[in-house]
Coordinates of C-alpha atoms in Angstrom, one line a residue:
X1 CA 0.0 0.0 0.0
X2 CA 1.5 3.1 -0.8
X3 CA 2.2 5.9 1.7
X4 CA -0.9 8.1 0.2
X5 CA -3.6 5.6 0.4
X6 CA -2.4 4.7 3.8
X7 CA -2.5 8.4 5.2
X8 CA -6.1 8.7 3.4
X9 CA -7.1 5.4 4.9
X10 CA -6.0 6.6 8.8
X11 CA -7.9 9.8 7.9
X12 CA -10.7 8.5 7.1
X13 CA -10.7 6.2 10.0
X14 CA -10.3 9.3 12.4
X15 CA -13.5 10.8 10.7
X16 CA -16.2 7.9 11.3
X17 CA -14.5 7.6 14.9
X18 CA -15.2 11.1 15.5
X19 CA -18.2 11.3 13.6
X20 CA -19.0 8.0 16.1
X21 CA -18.2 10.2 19.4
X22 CA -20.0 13.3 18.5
X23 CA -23.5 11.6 17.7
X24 CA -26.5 13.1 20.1
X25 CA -23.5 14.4 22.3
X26 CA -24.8 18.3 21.5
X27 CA -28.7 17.1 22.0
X28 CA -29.9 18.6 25.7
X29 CA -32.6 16.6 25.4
X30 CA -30.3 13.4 25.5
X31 CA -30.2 12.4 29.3
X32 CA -26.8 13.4 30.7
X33 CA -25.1 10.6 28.8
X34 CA -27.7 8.0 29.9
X35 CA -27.6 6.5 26.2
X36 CA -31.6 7.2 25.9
X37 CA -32.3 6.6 29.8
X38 CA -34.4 9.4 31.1
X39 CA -33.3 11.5 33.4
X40 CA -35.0 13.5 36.1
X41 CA -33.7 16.6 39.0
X42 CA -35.8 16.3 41.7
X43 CA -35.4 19.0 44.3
X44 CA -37.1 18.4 47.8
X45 CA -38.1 21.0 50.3
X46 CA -36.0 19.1 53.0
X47 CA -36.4 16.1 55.6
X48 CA -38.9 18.4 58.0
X49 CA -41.1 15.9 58.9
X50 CA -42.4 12.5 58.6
X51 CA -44.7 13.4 55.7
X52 CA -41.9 14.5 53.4
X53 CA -39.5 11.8 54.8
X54 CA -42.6 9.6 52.8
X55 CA -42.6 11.9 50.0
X56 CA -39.0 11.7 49.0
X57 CA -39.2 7.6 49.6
X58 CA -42.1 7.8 47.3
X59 CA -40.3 9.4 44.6
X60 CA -37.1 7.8 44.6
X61 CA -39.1 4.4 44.8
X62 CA -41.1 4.7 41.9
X63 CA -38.2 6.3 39.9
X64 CA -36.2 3.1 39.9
X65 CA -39.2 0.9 39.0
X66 CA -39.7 3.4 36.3
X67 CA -36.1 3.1 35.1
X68 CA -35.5 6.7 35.5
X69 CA -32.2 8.0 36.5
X70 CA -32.9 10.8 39.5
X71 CA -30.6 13.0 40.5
X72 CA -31.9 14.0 43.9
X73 CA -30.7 17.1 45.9
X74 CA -32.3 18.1 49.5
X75 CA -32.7 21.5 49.9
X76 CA -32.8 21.8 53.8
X77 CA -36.0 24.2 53.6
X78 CA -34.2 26.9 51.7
X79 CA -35.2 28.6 48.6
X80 CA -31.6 29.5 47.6
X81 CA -30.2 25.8 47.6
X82 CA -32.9 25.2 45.4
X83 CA -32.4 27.3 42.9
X84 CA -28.5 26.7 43.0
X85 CA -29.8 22.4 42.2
X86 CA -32.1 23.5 39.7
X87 CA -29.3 25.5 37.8
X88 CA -27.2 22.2 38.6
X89 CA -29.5 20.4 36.8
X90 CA -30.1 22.8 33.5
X91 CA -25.8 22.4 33.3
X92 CA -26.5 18.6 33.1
X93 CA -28.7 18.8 30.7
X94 CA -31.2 16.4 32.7
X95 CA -34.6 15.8 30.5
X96 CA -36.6 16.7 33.1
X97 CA -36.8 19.0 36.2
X98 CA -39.0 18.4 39.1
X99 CA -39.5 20.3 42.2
X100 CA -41.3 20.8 45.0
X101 CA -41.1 24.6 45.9
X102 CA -40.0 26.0 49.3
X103 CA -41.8 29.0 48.9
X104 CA -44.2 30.4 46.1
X105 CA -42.4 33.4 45.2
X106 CA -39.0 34.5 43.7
X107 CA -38.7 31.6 40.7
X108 CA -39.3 33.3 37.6
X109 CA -35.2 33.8 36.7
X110 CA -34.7 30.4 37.4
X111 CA -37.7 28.5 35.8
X112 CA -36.6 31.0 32.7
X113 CA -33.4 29.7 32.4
X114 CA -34.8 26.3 32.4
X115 CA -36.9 26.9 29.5
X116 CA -34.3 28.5 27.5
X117 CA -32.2 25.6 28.0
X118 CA -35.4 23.7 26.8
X119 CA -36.3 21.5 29.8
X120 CA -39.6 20.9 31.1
X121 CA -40.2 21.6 34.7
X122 CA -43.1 19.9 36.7
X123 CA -43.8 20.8 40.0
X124 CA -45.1 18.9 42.3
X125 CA -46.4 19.1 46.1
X126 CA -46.3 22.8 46.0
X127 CA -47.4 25.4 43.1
X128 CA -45.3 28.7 42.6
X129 CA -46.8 32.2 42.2
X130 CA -45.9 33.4 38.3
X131 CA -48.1 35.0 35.9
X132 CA -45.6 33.1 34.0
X133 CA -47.3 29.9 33.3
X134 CA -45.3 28.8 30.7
X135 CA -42.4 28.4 32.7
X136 CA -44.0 24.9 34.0
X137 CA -45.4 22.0 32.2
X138 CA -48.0 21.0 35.5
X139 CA -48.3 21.1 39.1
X140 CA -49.2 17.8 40.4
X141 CA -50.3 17.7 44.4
X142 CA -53.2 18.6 46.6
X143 CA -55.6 21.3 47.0
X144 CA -54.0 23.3 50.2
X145 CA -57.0 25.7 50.2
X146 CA -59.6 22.8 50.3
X147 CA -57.5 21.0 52.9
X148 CA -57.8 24.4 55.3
X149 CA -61.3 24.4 54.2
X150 CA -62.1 21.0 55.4
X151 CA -60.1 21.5 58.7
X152 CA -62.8 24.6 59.1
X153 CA -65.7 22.6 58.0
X154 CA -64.7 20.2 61.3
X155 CA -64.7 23.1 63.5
X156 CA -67.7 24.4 62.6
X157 CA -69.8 21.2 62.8
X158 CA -68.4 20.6 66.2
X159 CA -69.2 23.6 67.3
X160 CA -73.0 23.7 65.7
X161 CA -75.3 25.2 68.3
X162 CA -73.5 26.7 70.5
X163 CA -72.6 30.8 71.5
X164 CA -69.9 30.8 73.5
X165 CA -66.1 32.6 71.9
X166 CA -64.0 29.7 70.7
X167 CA -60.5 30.6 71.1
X168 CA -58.3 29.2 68.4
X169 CA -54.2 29.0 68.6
X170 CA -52.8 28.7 64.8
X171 CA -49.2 26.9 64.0
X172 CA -48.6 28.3 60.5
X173 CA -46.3 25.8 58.3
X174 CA -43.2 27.7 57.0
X175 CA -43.5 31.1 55.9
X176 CA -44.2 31.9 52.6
X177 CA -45.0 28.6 51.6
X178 CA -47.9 27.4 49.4
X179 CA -49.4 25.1 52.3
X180 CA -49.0 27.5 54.7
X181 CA -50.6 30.1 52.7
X182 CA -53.5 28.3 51.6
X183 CA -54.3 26.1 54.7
X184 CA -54.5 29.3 56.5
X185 CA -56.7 30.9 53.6
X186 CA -59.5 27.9 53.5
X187 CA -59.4 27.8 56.9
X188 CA -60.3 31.5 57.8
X189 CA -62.3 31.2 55.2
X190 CA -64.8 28.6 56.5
X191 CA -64.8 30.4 60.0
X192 CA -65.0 34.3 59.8
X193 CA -68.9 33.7 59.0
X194 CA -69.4 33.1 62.9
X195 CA -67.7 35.9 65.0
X196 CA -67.9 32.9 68.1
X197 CA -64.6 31.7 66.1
X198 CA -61.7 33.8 66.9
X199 CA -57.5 32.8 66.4
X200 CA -56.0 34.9 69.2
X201 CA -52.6 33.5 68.2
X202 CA -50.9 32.8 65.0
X203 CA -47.3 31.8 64.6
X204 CA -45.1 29.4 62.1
X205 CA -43.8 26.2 63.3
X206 CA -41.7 25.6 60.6
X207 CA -43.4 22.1 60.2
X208 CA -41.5 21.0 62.6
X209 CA -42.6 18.9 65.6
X210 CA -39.5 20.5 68.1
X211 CA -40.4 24.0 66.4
X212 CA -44.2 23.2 67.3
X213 CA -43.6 22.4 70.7
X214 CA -41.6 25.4 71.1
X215 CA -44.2 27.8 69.7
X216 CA -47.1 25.8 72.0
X217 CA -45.2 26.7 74.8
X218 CA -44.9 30.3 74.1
X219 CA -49.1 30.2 73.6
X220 CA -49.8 28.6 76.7
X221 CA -47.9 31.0 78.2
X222 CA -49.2 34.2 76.6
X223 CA -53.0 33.1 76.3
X224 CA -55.4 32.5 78.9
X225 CA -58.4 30.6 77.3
X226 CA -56.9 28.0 74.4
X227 CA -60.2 26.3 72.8
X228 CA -58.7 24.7 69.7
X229 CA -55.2 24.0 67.9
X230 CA -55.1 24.2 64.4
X231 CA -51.7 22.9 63.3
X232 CA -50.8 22.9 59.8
X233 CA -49.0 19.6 60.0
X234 CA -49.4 16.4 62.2
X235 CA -45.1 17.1 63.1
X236 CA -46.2 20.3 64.6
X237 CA -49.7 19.2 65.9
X238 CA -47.4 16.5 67.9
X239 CA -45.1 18.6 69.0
X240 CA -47.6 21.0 70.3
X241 CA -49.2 18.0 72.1
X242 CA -46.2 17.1 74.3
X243 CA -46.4 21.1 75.4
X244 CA -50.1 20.6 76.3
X245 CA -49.0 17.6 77.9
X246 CA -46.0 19.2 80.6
X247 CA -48.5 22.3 80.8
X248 CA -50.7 19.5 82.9
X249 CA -53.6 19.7 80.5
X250 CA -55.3 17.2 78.3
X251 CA -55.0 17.1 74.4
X252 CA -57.9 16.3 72.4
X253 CA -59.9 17.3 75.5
X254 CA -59.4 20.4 77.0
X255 CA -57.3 21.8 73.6
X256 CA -59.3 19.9 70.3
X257 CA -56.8 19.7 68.0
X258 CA -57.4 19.8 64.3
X259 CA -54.1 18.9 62.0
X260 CA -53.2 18.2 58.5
X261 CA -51.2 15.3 56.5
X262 CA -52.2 12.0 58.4
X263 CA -49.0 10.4 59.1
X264 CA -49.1 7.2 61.4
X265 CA -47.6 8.7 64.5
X266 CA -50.6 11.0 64.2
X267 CA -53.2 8.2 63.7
X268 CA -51.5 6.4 66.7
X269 CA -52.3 9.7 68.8
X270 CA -55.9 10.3 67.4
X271 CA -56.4 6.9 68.4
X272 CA -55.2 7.7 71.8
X273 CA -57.6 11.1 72.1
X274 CA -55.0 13.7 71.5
X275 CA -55.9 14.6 68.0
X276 CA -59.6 15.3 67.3
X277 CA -59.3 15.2 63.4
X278 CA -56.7 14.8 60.7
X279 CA -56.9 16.2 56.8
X280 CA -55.2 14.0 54.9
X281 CA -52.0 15.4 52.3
X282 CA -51.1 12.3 50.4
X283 CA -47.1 11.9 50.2
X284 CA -47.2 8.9 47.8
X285 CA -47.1 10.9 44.6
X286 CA -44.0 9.0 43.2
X287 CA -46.0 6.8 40.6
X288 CA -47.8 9.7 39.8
X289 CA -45.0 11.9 38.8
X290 CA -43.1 9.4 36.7
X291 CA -46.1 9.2 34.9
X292 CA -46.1 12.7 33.9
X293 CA -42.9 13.3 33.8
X294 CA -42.5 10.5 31.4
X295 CA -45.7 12.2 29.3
X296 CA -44.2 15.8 29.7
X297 CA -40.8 14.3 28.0
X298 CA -42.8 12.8 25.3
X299 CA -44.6 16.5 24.2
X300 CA -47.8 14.5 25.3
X301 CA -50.9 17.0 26.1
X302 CA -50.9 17.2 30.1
X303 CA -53.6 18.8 32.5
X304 CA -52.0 21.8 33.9
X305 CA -53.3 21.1 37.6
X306 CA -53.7 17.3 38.5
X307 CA -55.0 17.1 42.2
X308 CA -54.5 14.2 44.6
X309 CA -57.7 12.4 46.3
X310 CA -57.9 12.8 50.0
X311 CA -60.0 12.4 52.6
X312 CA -60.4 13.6 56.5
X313 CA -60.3 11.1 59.7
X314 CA -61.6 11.4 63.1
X315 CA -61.2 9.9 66.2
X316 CA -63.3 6.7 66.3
X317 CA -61.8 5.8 62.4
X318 CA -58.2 6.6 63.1
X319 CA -57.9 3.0 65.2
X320 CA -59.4 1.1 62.1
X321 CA -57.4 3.0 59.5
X322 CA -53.9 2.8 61.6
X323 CA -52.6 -1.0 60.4
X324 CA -53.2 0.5 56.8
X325 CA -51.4 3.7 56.7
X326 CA -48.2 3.9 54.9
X327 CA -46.5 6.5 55.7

């Protein structure tokens, strides 16, 4: 062979190599290398309480059984570490993001970026507050509002008939957030039509059971009459019950409790008397959101709010309902 066809034959063998390399390596939609494997970001609010402990289970769960890849980043309840993952993820070209806000507001920039990099972002748990709504594919979660409404629909029903001033104590989830917001919203709501309903204390608890204690303690302090805890959460609802409990008075009795998620610890409690009702916030959305995520990916039609179905327990259905509860 002569020295010219060999150097034409080594080039040319360089070229389909290359040509080999480079193939879908410029494609963002490709999924970080994953040779067609999908690939998710999923940023979590944090590890705050035993509902989102679930949550994050849930998800990670049903992403292996999906086969997705998820990269997973906890964001320790603040807005900036989220917003530093999510940017983490647009430079990894992930297919999808997916992300359950801290707060509502103060996305835009970041969710903008995202689409200009040309990734679908599906949020789930929480909503965000945009007039931006193309800067999501869906929201995927439950009704916040209706979940404070239900919680006041309780209230009202056990109080039916009578005149005297119920005094209500309020442990706010985290400030700023969407459940915090909303449950707070439904709630008042459903009681400002009867001036016999009155919160003489509100304060965030972080979602947090030692936070919840901490805040009980300052009530029981600072108020004279408590009628009625509304927690946001069950984590704060139990920590405010072991404050009720060293203060030498009786949960569920003397201070009706209503609460919000219905985790086990407080089904074991309602079943003991100490919580009077729970709203359930499903957790288990995992199977859910690989479904969408997988239809988002696939430019599939998607509805732009998909709510979760819930329902509320009392006291004499928390025993039955306990051996079943997942989370």
């Amino acid at each position: 062979m002569s020295k010219r066809a060999a150097a034409a034959l080594i080039a040319g063998t360089m070229v389909a190599m290359l040509s080999a390399c480079g193939s879908g390596g410029g494609d963002s939609t490709e999924g970080s290398g994953s040779g067609g494997k999908l690939t998710v970001g999923f940023s979590q609010v944090g590890a705050e309480s035993g509902w989102r402990t679930a949550n994050t289970k849930s998800v990670q769960d049903a992403a292996k059984k999906a086969g997705v890849t998820l990269k997973f980043s906890d964001a320790q309840q603040k807005q900036e570490n989220q917003i530093k993952a999510i940017r983490s993820f647009i430079q990894q070209k992930v297919d999808v993001i997916a992300f359950s806000p801290v707060v509502e507001s103060g996305w835009d920039t970041v969710l903008k970026e995202a689409k200009d990099a040309k990734i679908p972002v599906v949020l789930t748990d929480r909503a965000v507050d945009s007039k931006d709504e193309s800067l999501y594919a869906s929201f995927l979660g439950s009704d916040f509002v209706e979940e404070g409404r239900k919680a006041g629909d309780w209230l009202v029903k056990e109080y039916e008939g009578k005149t005297d001033a119920v005094n209500i104590v309020e442990l706010q989830g985290t400030t700023g957030s969407a459940p915090a917001n909303d449950r707070k919203a439904g709630f008042t709501d459903v009681i400002k039509a009867d001036p016999k309903f009155k919160i003489v204390a509100s304060q965030t608890g972080d979602f947090t059971r030692a936070k919840g204690k901490e805040v009980m303690q300052a009530f029981l302090k600072s108020q004279p009459k408590i009628d009625v805890l509304y927690a946001h959460n069950d984590d704060m609802a139990l920590g405010a019950i072991q404050a009720i409990e060293e203060a030498g008075k009786k949960p569920g009795t003397d201070i009706k409790i209503i609460s919000v998620d219905g985790i086990k610890d407080a089904f074991t409690a309602m079943s003991q008397g100490k919580i009077n009702v729970d709203v359930e916030c499903n957790p288990l959305l995992g199977d859910q959101l690989m479904d969408l995520i997988k239809k988002v990916k696939a430019g599939e039609k998607v509805e732009r709010r998909i709510k979760t179905e819930e329902g509320v327990f009392t006291q004499d259905q928390a025993a039955a309902a306990l051996p079943n509860r997942q989370y």
